[in-house]
Amino acid sequence: MEYLTIRQAMGQGSGRVSVRGWVWRERGSKKVKFIVLRDGTGIIQCVIEKQTAGDERFAVADALQVETAMTISGTIRKDERAPSGYEIAVDSFRMVGASDTYPITKDQSPEFLMDKRHLWLRSRKMQAILKIRATVFAAFREYFDTRGFIEFHSPIFQATQCEGGSSLFKVKYFEGETFLAQTWQLYAEAGIFSYEKLYTIAPSFRAEKSKTSRHLTEYWHAEMEMAWAEFKDIMDHGEGVVKHMVAKVLEKHREELAVLGRDPKRLEPTVRKPFVRMTYDEALKVLSERCRLKVTWGKDLRTVEEDRLSSLYDVPVIVSEYPAEVKAFYMKGVEGRPEVVQGCDFIAPEGYGEIIGGSSRETDLAVLERRLKAAGEDLSGYEYYFDTRRYGSVPHGGFGLGMERIVSWICGLDTIKDAIPFPRTPLRWTP
Ligand code: 4AD
Ligand code: MG
């Protein structure tokens, strides 16, 4: 028996087809049973009539529960009334895996759905998000693959911090201890001296206690690092890859966006228009003049400020040249203004927060040592990193993009937890 996917069967549109999947909805009367079957590609209504099936088979069909796995053969035809516009008049079916009474019914709490996450993945909503997520990952790779970058991997067990000691996960490592990666960056900075243009997509870990709609303790981090880069190159690639990711989703996932109730018009400006670029100083001015929010120079932008700023534009905003004191130790100072660094944050539209953080990297070893010492770091763990500045150092830089952050924004999600199959937060590490 050759099975078509539901999408293929609807593409065929008429004649005999065999499909397989899971019962998504079922209802019936004494004479006819309606099953909406779901597979990885879509849904289709299937009708089993008592008259054609006979009493015995009809009784079996009538008892089918939601999430039963089954195969169905019959004649497909257009039907405006059916949920996906097509219907199969069933002439035979087979139960492959029976289903107990499915625990997920309408109107359940978000916490219950998290407990049953392994089942909730089967929902139309999660299926749409996961398809979009896969396209977002592929688009990131495609953008850099076609521009001469290669994929490079850092260890996940790492010797030191990079983004601040307070969000490090410590791991017992035999007799000693190590940390889970916060970023691939320091190892990529070693790697660029071999191949120059690198990217990765890998899990990063942050022990941030914050319970927000934007933070996970384990997230997928897409990063790039390149030798000979100027600060502008970093921002240009950030803008280029975000445009490419959004364009790919718009091209391939109109249907999924519709399932999510996400208006594609909200995303189109990002592909079409240049991103808004402003310095930190300019951002403070805009916040004060247009949003009546006063930020003292030297303070980081908080969620409220980022949200207000993003609400002024329909494309991401790139804020650059932050005060050195609010940014990481490795960021390079601005020429003639050492209190400001060549670092940038990309703030997504609609209050989805920071999607990219990037910078030019400090090449002066003495400056790096001084900053790390000031942060109370034991320099011995950084010897390998210092070597990158001792042997043929060059201007370089890169950025990191939070995949769940961008998926959240693209899909218009209420929480970042829905942007990943099995979310990890301070309060949730099962299933
Ligand atoms: O701004 P961050 O901390 O920058 C770095 O890690 C650099 N080393 C990247 C680089 O230059 N290679 O993190 C980068 C991005 C953020 O902009 C955000 O999108 C995401 O990672 N991110 C998180 N996403 C989900 N949950 C969290 N707890 C996140 N923390 C950061
Ligand atoms: Mg950041």
CSV table of C-alpha atoms and ligand atoms in Angstrom, one decimal:
chain,number,residue,atom,x,y,z
A,1,MET,CA,0.0,0.0,0.0
A,2,GLU,CA,1.4,3.4,-0.9
A,3,TYR,CA,0.4,6.2,1.5
A,4,LEU,CA,0.2,9.8,0.6
A,5,THR,CA,0.7,12.6,3.1
A,6,ILE,CA,-2.5,14.5,3.7
A,7,ARG,CA,-1.0,17.4,1.8
A,8,GLN,CA,-0.2,15.2,-1.2
A,9,ALA,CA,-3.7,13.7,-1.1
A,10,MET,CA,-5.3,17.1,-1.1
A,11,GLY,CA,-3.0,18.1,-3.9
A,12,GLN,CA,-4.3,15.1,-5.9
A,13,GLY,CA,-7.8,16.3,-5.1
A,14,SER,CA,-9.8,13.4,-6.5
A,15,GLY,CA,-9.7,9.6,-6.9
A,16,ARG,CA,-8.6,6.9,-4.5
A,17,VAL,CA,-6.1,7.7,-1.8
A,18,SER,CA,-4.6,6.1,1.3
A,19,VAL,CA,-3.4,8.2,4.2
A,20,ARG,CA,-2.3,7.6,7.7
A,21,GLY,CA,-2.2,9.6,10.9
A,22,TRP,CA,-3.9,10.3,14.2
A,23,VAL,CA,-7.5,11.1,15.0
A,24,TRP,CA,-7.6,14.8,15.7
A,25,ARG,CA,-11.3,15.2,16.1
A,26,GLU,CA,-14.2,12.7,16.0
A,27,ARG,CA,-18.0,13.0,16.1
A,28,GLY,CA,-20.8,10.9,14.8
A,29,SER,CA,-24.4,9.9,14.6
A,30,LYS,CA,-26.1,6.5,14.2
A,31,LYS,CA,-25.4,6.4,10.5
A,32,VAL,CA,-22.2,8.3,9.9
A,33,LYS,CA,-18.9,8.9,11.7
A,34,PHE,CA,-16.7,11.9,11.0
A,35,ILE,CA,-13.0,11.7,11.7
A,36,VAL,CA,-10.6,14.5,11.2
A,37,LEU,CA,-7.2,12.8,10.6
A,38,ARG,CA,-4.0,14.6,11.3
A,39,ASP,CA,-0.5,13.9,10.0
A,40,GLY,CA,2.7,15.9,9.8
A,41,THR,CA,1.5,17.9,6.9
A,42,GLY,CA,-2.1,18.8,7.6
A,43,ILE,CA,-5.6,17.6,8.5
A,44,ILE,CA,-8.4,16.0,6.5
A,45,GLN,CA,-12.0,15.1,7.2
A,46,CYS,CA,-12.9,11.4,6.7
A,47,VAL,CA,-16.4,10.1,6.6
A,48,ILE,CA,-17.4,6.5,7.4
A,49,GLU,CA,-20.9,5.5,6.6
A,50,LYS,CA,-22.7,2.7,8.2
A,51,GLN,CA,-24.3,1.6,5.0
A,52,THR,CA,-20.9,1.1,3.3
A,53,ALA,CA,-18.9,-0.1,6.3
A,54,GLY,CA,-21.5,-2.6,7.6
A,55,ASP,CA,-22.6,-2.8,11.2
A,56,GLU,CA,-19.5,-4.5,12.7
A,57,ARG,CA,-16.9,-2.1,11.1
A,58,PHE,CA,-19.1,0.9,11.9
A,59,ALA,CA,-19.2,-0.1,15.5
A,60,VAL,CA,-15.4,-0.2,15.5
A,61,ALA,CA,-15.2,3.2,13.8
A,62,ASP,CA,-17.8,4.6,16.2
A,63,ALA,CA,-15.6,3.7,19.2
A,64,LEU,CA,-12.4,5.4,17.9
A,65,GLN,CA,-10.9,7.8,20.3
A,66,VAL,CA,-8.9,10.9,19.7
A,67,GLU,CA,-5.2,10.2,19.0
A,68,THR,CA,-5.8,6.7,17.7
A,69,ALA,CA,-3.2,6.0,15.0
A,70,MET,CA,-4.9,4.6,11.9
A,71,THR,CA,-4.7,4.2,8.1
A,72,ILE,CA,-7.5,5.1,5.9
A,73,SER,CA,-8.3,4.4,2.2
A,74,GLY,CA,-11.1,6.0,0.2
A,75,THR,CA,-12.1,8.5,-2.4
A,76,ILE,CA,-11.1,12.1,-1.9
A,77,ARG,CA,-13.1,15.1,-3.1
A,78,LYS,CA,-13.4,18.8,-2.5
A,79,ASP,CA,-15.9,19.8,0.2
A,80,GLU,CA,-16.2,23.4,1.2
A,81,ARG,CA,-17.7,22.4,4.6
A,82,ALA,CA,-14.8,20.3,5.6
A,83,PRO,CA,-12.1,21.9,7.9
A,84,SER,CA,-9.4,21.8,5.3
A,85,GLY,CA,-11.7,21.9,2.2
A,86,TYR,CA,-11.4,18.2,1.3
A,87,GLU,CA,-13.1,15.1,2.5
A,88,ILE,CA,-12.3,11.4,2.1
A,89,ALA,CA,-15.3,9.0,1.7
A,90,VAL,CA,-13.7,6.0,3.5
A,91,ASP,CA,-14.0,2.5,2.1
A,92,SER,CA,-11.5,0.8,4.5
A,93,PHE,CA,-9.6,1.7,7.6
A,94,ARG,CA,-7.2,0.0,10.0
A,95,MET,CA,-6.4,0.8,13.6
A,96,VAL,CA,-2.6,0.8,14.1
A,97,GLY,CA,-2.4,2.0,17.7
A,98,ALA,CA,-5.3,2.4,20.0
A,99,SER,CA,-5.5,5.5,22.2
A,100,ASP,CA,-6.5,5.7,25.9
A,101,THR,CA,-8.8,8.7,26.7
A,102,TYR,CA,-6.6,11.6,25.7
A,103,PRO,CA,-5.8,13.8,28.7
A,104,ILE,CA,-5.7,17.0,26.7
A,105,THR,CA,-9.1,18.5,26.1
A,106,LYS,CA,-10.2,22.1,25.6
A,107,ASP,CA,-9.4,25.0,27.9
A,108,GLN,CA,-6.7,23.5,30.0
A,109,SER,CA,-4.2,25.6,32.0
A,110,PRO,CA,-0.8,26.5,30.6
A,111,GLU,CA,0.8,24.6,33.5
A,112,PHE,CA,-1.2,21.4,32.7
A,113,LEU,CA,-0.1,21.7,29.1
A,114,MET,CA,3.5,22.1,30.2
A,115,ASP,CA,3.2,18.9,32.3
A,116,LYS,CA,1.9,17.1,29.2
A,117,ARG,CA,4.3,18.8,26.9
A,118,HIS,CA,5.2,15.5,25.2
A,119,LEU,CA,1.6,15.2,24.1
A,120,TRP,CA,0.9,18.9,23.6
A,121,LEU,CA,3.6,18.9,20.8
A,122,ARG,CA,0.9,17.2,18.7
A,123,SER,CA,-1.3,20.3,18.8
A,124,ARG,CA,-1.8,22.3,15.7
A,125,LYS,CA,-0.3,25.3,17.4
A,126,MET,CA,2.9,23.5,18.4
A,127,GLN,CA,3.2,21.8,15.1
A,128,ALA,CA,3.0,25.2,13.3
A,129,ILE,CA,5.6,26.7,15.6
A,130,LEU,CA,8.0,23.8,15.2
A,131,LYS,CA,7.8,24.0,11.4
A,132,ILE,CA,8.6,27.7,11.5
A,133,ARG,CA,11.4,27.1,14.0
A,134,ALA,CA,13.0,24.5,11.7
A,135,THR,CA,12.8,27.0,8.8
A,136,VAL,CA,14.4,29.7,11.0
A,137,PHE,CA,17.3,27.4,11.8
A,138,ALA,CA,17.8,26.4,8.1
A,139,ALA,CA,17.7,30.1,7.0
A,140,PHE,CA,20.4,31.0,9.5
A,141,ARG,CA,22.6,28.3,8.1
A,142,GLU,CA,21.8,29.1,4.5
A,143,TYR,CA,22.6,32.8,5.0
A,144,PHE,CA,26.1,32.1,6.3
A,145,ASP,CA,26.9,29.0,4.2
A,146,THR,CA,26.3,31.0,1.1
A,147,ARG,CA,28.6,33.8,2.3
A,148,GLY,CA,31.8,31.7,2.9
A,149,PHE,CA,31.3,31.0,6.6
A,150,ILE,CA,31.8,27.5,8.0
A,151,GLU,CA,30.1,25.8,10.9
A,152,PHE,CA,32.4,25.6,13.9
A,153,HIS,CA,31.8,24.0,17.3
A,154,SER,CA,32.8,25.0,20.8
A,155,PRO,CA,32.7,22.7,23.8
A,156,ILE,CA,29.7,22.9,26.0
A,157,PHE,CA,31.7,22.2,29.1
A,158,GLN,CA,33.8,25.3,29.5
A,159,ALA,CA,36.5,26.6,31.8
A,160,THR,CA,35.3,30.2,32.3
A,161,GLN,CA,32.5,32.6,32.1
A,162,CYS,CA,32.0,35.0,29.2
A,163,GLU,CA,28.7,36.8,29.9
A,164,GLY,CA,29.1,37.3,33.6
A,165,GLY,CA,29.7,34.9,36.5
A,166,SER,CA,26.2,35.3,38.0
A,167,SER,CA,24.4,33.4,35.3
A,168,LEU,CA,26.8,30.4,35.1
A,169,PHE,CA,25.7,26.9,35.6
A,170,LYS,CA,28.4,25.0,37.6
A,171,VAL,CA,28.8,21.3,36.8
A,172,LYS,CA,30.6,18.7,38.8
A,173,TYR,CA,33.3,17.3,36.5
A,174,PHE,CA,34.9,14.2,38.1
A,175,GLU,CA,36.9,15.6,40.9
A,176,GLY,CA,36.7,19.2,39.7
A,177,GLU,CA,34.1,21.5,38.4
A,178,THR,CA,33.3,23.2,35.1
A,179,PHE,CA,30.6,25.4,33.6
A,180,LEU,CA,27.9,25.0,30.9
A,181,ALA,CA,28.5,27.2,27.9
A,182,GLN,CA,26.9,30.7,28.0
A,183,THR,CA,28.2,31.3,24.5
A,184,TRP,CA,30.5,29.8,21.9
A,185,GLN,CA,32.3,33.1,21.5
A,186,LEU,CA,35.6,32.8,23.3
A,187,TYR,CA,36.4,29.5,21.4
A,188,ALA,CA,35.2,31.0,18.1
A,189,GLU,CA,37.7,33.8,18.7
A,190,ALA,CA,40.4,31.1,18.7
A,191,GLY,CA,38.8,29.4,15.6
A,192,ILE,CA,38.8,32.5,13.4
A,193,PHE,CA,42.6,32.4,13.1
A,194,SER,CA,42.2,29.2,11.2
A,195,TYR,CA,39.2,29.8,9.0
A,196,GLU,CA,38.3,33.4,9.5
A,197,LYS,CA,34.5,33.2,9.1
A,198,LEU,CA,32.6,31.0,11.4
A,199,TYR,CA,29.1,30.3,12.7
A,200,THR,CA,27.3,27.9,15.0
A,201,ILE,CA,23.9,26.9,16.3
A,202,ALA,CA,24.2,25.3,19.7
A,203,PRO,CA,22.6,25.3,23.1
A,204,SER,CA,23.6,28.0,25.6
A,205,PHE,CA,22.9,28.0,29.3
A,206,ARG,CA,22.0,30.8,31.6
A,207,ALA,CA,21.3,30.4,35.3
A,208,GLU,CA,19.1,33.4,35.4
A,209,LYS,CA,16.4,33.2,38.0
A,210,SER,CA,14.3,35.7,36.2
A,211,LYS,CA,10.9,34.2,35.4
A,212,THR,CA,10.0,36.3,32.3
A,213,SER,CA,8.4,35.6,29.0
A,214,ARG,CA,11.8,36.0,27.4
A,215,HIS,CA,14.2,33.9,29.4
A,216,LEU,CA,15.0,30.2,29.3
A,217,THR,CA,17.8,28.5,31.2
A,218,GLU,CA,18.7,26.5,28.1
A,219,TYR,CA,18.3,28.1,24.7
A,220,TRP,CA,19.6,27.7,21.2
A,221,HIS,CA,22.2,30.3,20.3
A,222,ALA,CA,23.1,31.1,16.7
A,223,GLU,CA,26.4,32.9,16.6
A,224,MET,CA,28.9,34.2,14.1
A,225,GLU,CA,32.4,35.4,14.4
A,226,MET,CA,34.7,36.8,11.7
A,227,ALA,CA,38.3,38.0,11.3
A,228,TRP,CA,39.0,41.4,9.8
A,229,ALA,CA,35.5,42.6,10.7
A,230,GLU,CA,34.7,46.2,11.4
A,231,PHE,CA,31.8,47.0,13.7
A,232,LYS,CA,29.6,47.9,10.8
A,233,ASP,CA,30.1,44.4,9.2
A,234,ILE,CA,28.7,42.8,12.4
A,235,MET,CA,25.5,45.0,12.3
A,236,ASP,CA,25.1,44.5,8.5
A,237,HIS,CA,25.3,40.7,8.9
A,238,GLY,CA,22.9,40.8,11.8
A,239,GLU,CA,20.4,42.7,9.7
A,240,GLY,CA,21.0,40.5,6.7
A,241,VAL,CA,20.4,37.3,8.5
A,242,VAL,CA,17.3,38.5,10.3
A,243,LYS,CA,15.8,39.7,7.0
A,244,HIS,CA,16.6,36.3,5.4
A,245,MET,CA,15.1,34.3,8.3
A,246,VAL,CA,11.9,36.4,8.2
A,247,ALA,CA,11.7,36.3,4.4
A,248,LYS,CA,12.0,32.5,4.4
A,249,VAL,CA,9.2,32.1,7.0
A,250,LEU,CA,6.9,34.5,4.9
A,251,GLU,CA,7.7,32.5,1.8
A,252,LYS,CA,7.1,29.0,3.2
A,253,HIS,CA,4.7,29.4,6.2
A,254,ARG,CA,1.6,31.4,5.3
A,255,GLU,CA,-0.5,28.5,6.5
A,256,GLU,CA,1.3,28.1,9.8
A,257,LEU,CA,1.2,31.8,10.5
A,258,ALA,CA,-2.6,31.6,9.9
A,259,VAL,CA,-2.9,28.7,12.4
A,260,LEU,CA,-1.1,30.9,14.9
A,261,GLY,CA,-3.3,33.9,14.1
A,262,ARG,CA,-0.2,35.8,13.2
A,263,ASP,CA,-0.6,38.6,10.7
A,264,PRO,CA,2.2,38.4,8.1
A,265,LYS,CA,1.9,42.2,7.6
A,266,ARG,CA,3.5,42.7,10.9
A,267,LEU,CA,6.7,40.9,9.6
A,268,GLU,CA,6.8,42.3,6.1
A,269,PRO,CA,8.5,45.7,6.9
A,270,THR,CA,11.5,43.8,8.4
A,271,VAL,CA,12.2,42.2,5.0
A,272,ARG,CA,11.4,45.4,3.0
A,273,LYS,CA,12.8,48.3,5.0
A,274,PRO,CA,16.2,49.0,6.5
A,275,PHE,CA,16.4,48.5,10.2
A,276,VAL,CA,16.5,51.6,12.4
A,277,ARG,CA,20.0,52.3,13.7
A,278,MET,CA,20.8,54.6,16.6
A,279,THR,CA,23.5,55.0,19.2
A,280,TYR,CA,22.8,54.5,22.9
A,281,ASP,CA,23.0,58.3,23.3
A,282,GLU,CA,20.4,58.8,20.6
A,283,ALA,CA,18.2,56.1,22.1
A,284,LEU,CA,18.2,58.1,25.4
A,285,LYS,CA,17.2,61.2,23.6
A,286,VAL,CA,14.4,59.4,21.7
A,287,LEU,CA,13.2,57.8,25.0
A,288,SER,CA,13.1,61.1,26.7
A,289,GLU,CA,11.5,63.1,23.9
A,290,ARG,CA,9.0,60.6,22.5
A,291,CYS,CA,8.3,58.3,25.4
A,292,ARG,CA,8.9,60.5,28.4
A,293,LEU,CA,11.3,58.0,29.9
A,294,LYS,CA,14.4,59.4,31.5
A,295,VAL,CA,17.4,57.1,31.6
A,296,THR,CA,20.5,58.2,33.5
A,297,TRP,CA,23.5,58.0,31.2
A,298,GLY,CA,25.5,54.8,32.1
A,299,LYS,CA,22.5,52.7,32.9
A,300,ASP,CA,21.6,49.7,30.8
A,301,LEU,CA,18.3,49.8,28.9
A,302,ARG,CA,15.7,47.8,30.8
A,303,THR,CA,12.8,45.8,29.5
A,304,VAL,CA,10.4,48.8,29.8
A,305,GLU,CA,12.7,51.0,27.8
A,306,GLU,CA,13.4,48.5,25.1
A,307,ASP,CA,9.7,47.8,24.8
A,308,ARG,CA,8.8,51.5,24.4
A,309,LEU,CA,11.6,52.0,21.9
A,310,SER,CA,10.4,49.0,19.9
A,311,SER,CA,6.8,50.3,19.9
A,312,LEU,CA,8.0,53.4,17.8
A,313,TYR,CA,9.0,51.3,14.8
A,314,ASP,CA,7.8,48.4,12.7
A,315,VAL,CA,11.3,47.0,12.1
A,316,PRO,CA,14.1,45.9,14.5
A,317,VAL,CA,16.1,48.7,16.2
A,318,ILE,CA,19.8,48.4,16.4
A,319,VAL,CA,21.2,50.3,19.4
A,320,SER,CA,25.0,50.7,19.4
A,321,GLU,CA,27.8,52.2,21.4
A,322,TYR,CA,26.7,51.4,24.9
A,323,PRO,CA,28.5,52.5,28.0
A,324,ALA,CA,31.4,50.1,28.7
A,325,GLU,CA,30.3,49.4,32.3
A,326,VAL,CA,27.0,47.7,31.2
A,327,LYS,CA,28.6,45.5,28.6
A,328,ALA,CA,30.9,42.4,28.6
A,329,PHE,CA,34.6,42.6,29.2
A,330,TYR,CA,35.6,41.7,25.6
A,331,MET,CA,33.9,44.6,23.8
A,332,LYS,CA,36.2,47.0,22.1
A,333,GLY,CA,36.2,50.7,23.0
A,334,VAL,CA,35.1,53.4,20.5
A,335,GLU,CA,38.0,55.4,19.1
A,336,GLY,CA,38.6,58.4,21.3
A,337,ARG,CA,35.7,57.5,23.7
A,338,PRO,CA,36.9,54.6,25.8
A,339,GLU,CA,33.8,54.9,28.1
A,340,VAL,CA,31.7,53.6,25.2
A,341,VAL,CA,32.0,50.3,23.4
A,342,GLN,CA,31.4,49.0,19.9
A,343,GLY,CA,28.6,46.8,21.0
A,344,CYS,CA,25.1,46.6,19.7
A,345,ASP,CA,21.7,45.1,20.6
A,346,PHE,CA,19.0,44.3,18.1
A,347,ILE,CA,15.6,45.0,19.6
A,348,ALA,CA,12.7,43.2,18.0
A,349,PRO,CA,9.5,45.0,17.1
A,350,GLU,CA,6.3,44.6,19.2
A,351,GLY,CA,8.1,44.4,22.6
A,352,TYR,CA,9.8,41.1,21.9
A,353,GLY,CA,13.1,42.4,23.4
A,354,GLU,CA,16.7,41.8,22.5
A,355,ILE,CA,17.2,39.2,19.7
A,356,ILE,CA,20.9,39.9,19.0
A,357,GLY,CA,23.8,41.0,21.0
A,358,GLY,CA,27.1,41.6,19.1
A,359,SER,CA,30.3,43.6,19.2
A,360,SER,CA,33.8,44.3,17.9
A,361,ARG,CA,36.3,42.5,20.2
A,362,GLU,CA,39.0,44.2,22.2
A,363,THR,CA,42.4,43.2,20.8
A,364,ASP,CA,44.6,44.8,23.5
A,365,LEU,CA,45.6,42.1,25.9
A,366,ALA,CA,46.4,44.5,28.7
A,367,VAL,CA,42.8,45.9,28.5
A,368,LEU,CA,41.3,42.5,28.6
A,369,GLU,CA,43.4,41.5,31.6
A,370,ARG,CA,42.5,44.7,33.5
A,371,ARG,CA,38.8,44.3,32.9
A,372,LEU,CA,38.7,40.6,33.9
A,373,LYS,CA,40.7,41.4,37.1
A,374,ALA,CA,38.3,44.2,37.9
A,375,ALA,CA,35.5,41.7,37.6
A,376,GLY,CA,37.2,39.4,40.1
A,377,GLU,CA,38.1,36.7,37.6
A,378,ASP,CA,40.9,34.3,38.0
A,379,LEU,CA,43.0,34.9,34.9
A,380,SER,CA,44.5,31.4,34.7
A,381,GLY,CA,41.4,30.0,33.1
A,382,TYR,CA,41.7,32.5,30.2
A,383,GLU,CA,45.3,31.7,29.1
A,384,TYR,CA,44.1,30.0,26.0
A,385,TYR,CA,42.0,33.1,25.1
A,386,PHE,CA,44.9,35.5,25.8
A,387,ASP,CA,47.0,33.5,23.2
A,388,THR,CA,44.5,34.7,20.5
A,389,ARG,CA,45.9,38.2,21.2
A,390,ARG,CA,49.5,37.1,21.3
A,391,TYR,CA,49.9,35.4,17.9
A,392,GLY,CA,48.8,37.5,15.0
A,393,SER,CA,45.8,39.3,16.5
A,394,VAL,CA,43.5,41.0,14.0
A,395,PRO,CA,40.4,43.2,14.3
A,396,HIS,CA,37.4,40.9,14.6
A,397,GLY,CA,33.9,40.6,16.0
A,398,GLY,CA,30.6,38.7,15.9
A,399,PHE,CA,27.2,38.4,17.4
A,400,GLY,CA,24.8,35.9,19.1
A,401,LEU,CA,21.1,35.5,18.2
A,402,GLY,CA,18.6,33.9,20.5
A,403,MET,CA,16.7,31.5,18.4
A,404,GLU,CA,13.7,31.2,20.7
A,405,ARG,CA,13.6,35.0,21.0
A,406,ILE,CA,13.3,35.4,17.2
A,407,VAL,CA,10.8,32.5,16.8
A,408,SER,CA,8.7,34.1,19.6
A,409,TRP,CA,8.5,37.3,17.7
A,410,ILE,CA,8.0,35.8,14.3
A,411,CYS,CA,5.2,33.6,15.6
A,412,GLY,CA,3.7,36.3,17.8
A,413,LEU,CA,3.9,34.1,20.9
A,414,ASP,CA,2.9,35.1,24.5
A,415,THR,CA,5.8,33.2,26.0
A,416,ILE,CA,9.3,32.1,24.8
A,417,LYS,CA,8.5,28.7,26.3
A,418,ASP,CA,6.4,27.9,23.3
A,419,ALA,CA,9.3,28.6,20.9
A,420,ILE,CA,11.1,25.3,21.9
A,421,PRO,CA,9.8,21.8,22.2
A,422,PHE,CA,10.8,21.1,25.8
A,423,PRO,CA,11.4,24.4,27.6
A,424,ARG,CA,13.8,24.7,30.6
A,425,THR,CA,13.2,27.5,33.1
A,426,PRO,CA,14.1,28.0,36.8
A,427,LEU,CA,10.9,26.2,37.7
A,428,ARG,CA,10.6,23.7,34.9
A,429,TRP,CA,13.0,21.0,33.8
A,430,THR,CA,10.6,18.1,33.1
A,431,PRO,CA,9.3,16.4,30.9
B,1,4AD,O1,23.7,39.3,24.5
B,1,4AD,P1,24.2,37.9,24.8
B,1,4AD,O2,24.5,37.6,26.3
B,1,4AD,O3,25.6,37.9,24.0
B,1,4AD,C1,26.5,36.8,24.0
B,1,4AD,O4,26.3,35.8,24.5
B,1,4AD,C2,27.6,37.0,23.0
B,1,4AD,N1,28.8,36.2,23.5
B,1,4AD,C3,27.2,36.7,21.6
B,1,4AD,C4,28.3,36.9,20.6
B,1,4AD,O5,28.7,38.0,20.4
B,1,4AD,N2,28.7,35.8,20.0
B,1,4AD,O6,23.3,36.8,24.2
B,1,4AD,C5,23.0,36.8,22.8
B,1,4AD,C6,21.6,36.6,22.6
B,1,4AD,C7,20.7,37.7,23.2
B,1,4AD,O7,20.6,38.8,22.3
B,1,4AD,C8,19.3,36.9,23.3
B,1,4AD,O8,18.7,36.9,22.0
B,1,4AD,C9,19.8,35.5,23.6
B,1,4AD,O9,21.1,35.4,23.2
B,1,4AD,N3,19.6,35.2,25.0
B,1,4AD,C10,18.7,34.4,25.5
B,1,4AD,N4,17.6,33.8,25.0
B,1,4AD,C11,16.8,33.1,25.8
B,1,4AD,N5,17.0,33.0,27.1
B,1,4AD,C12,18.0,33.6,27.8
B,1,4AD,N6,18.2,33.5,29.1
B,1,4AD,C13,18.9,34.4,26.9
B,1,4AD,N7,20.0,35.1,27.2
B,1,4AD,C14,20.4,35.6,26.0
B,2,MG,MG,22.9,41.0,25.4
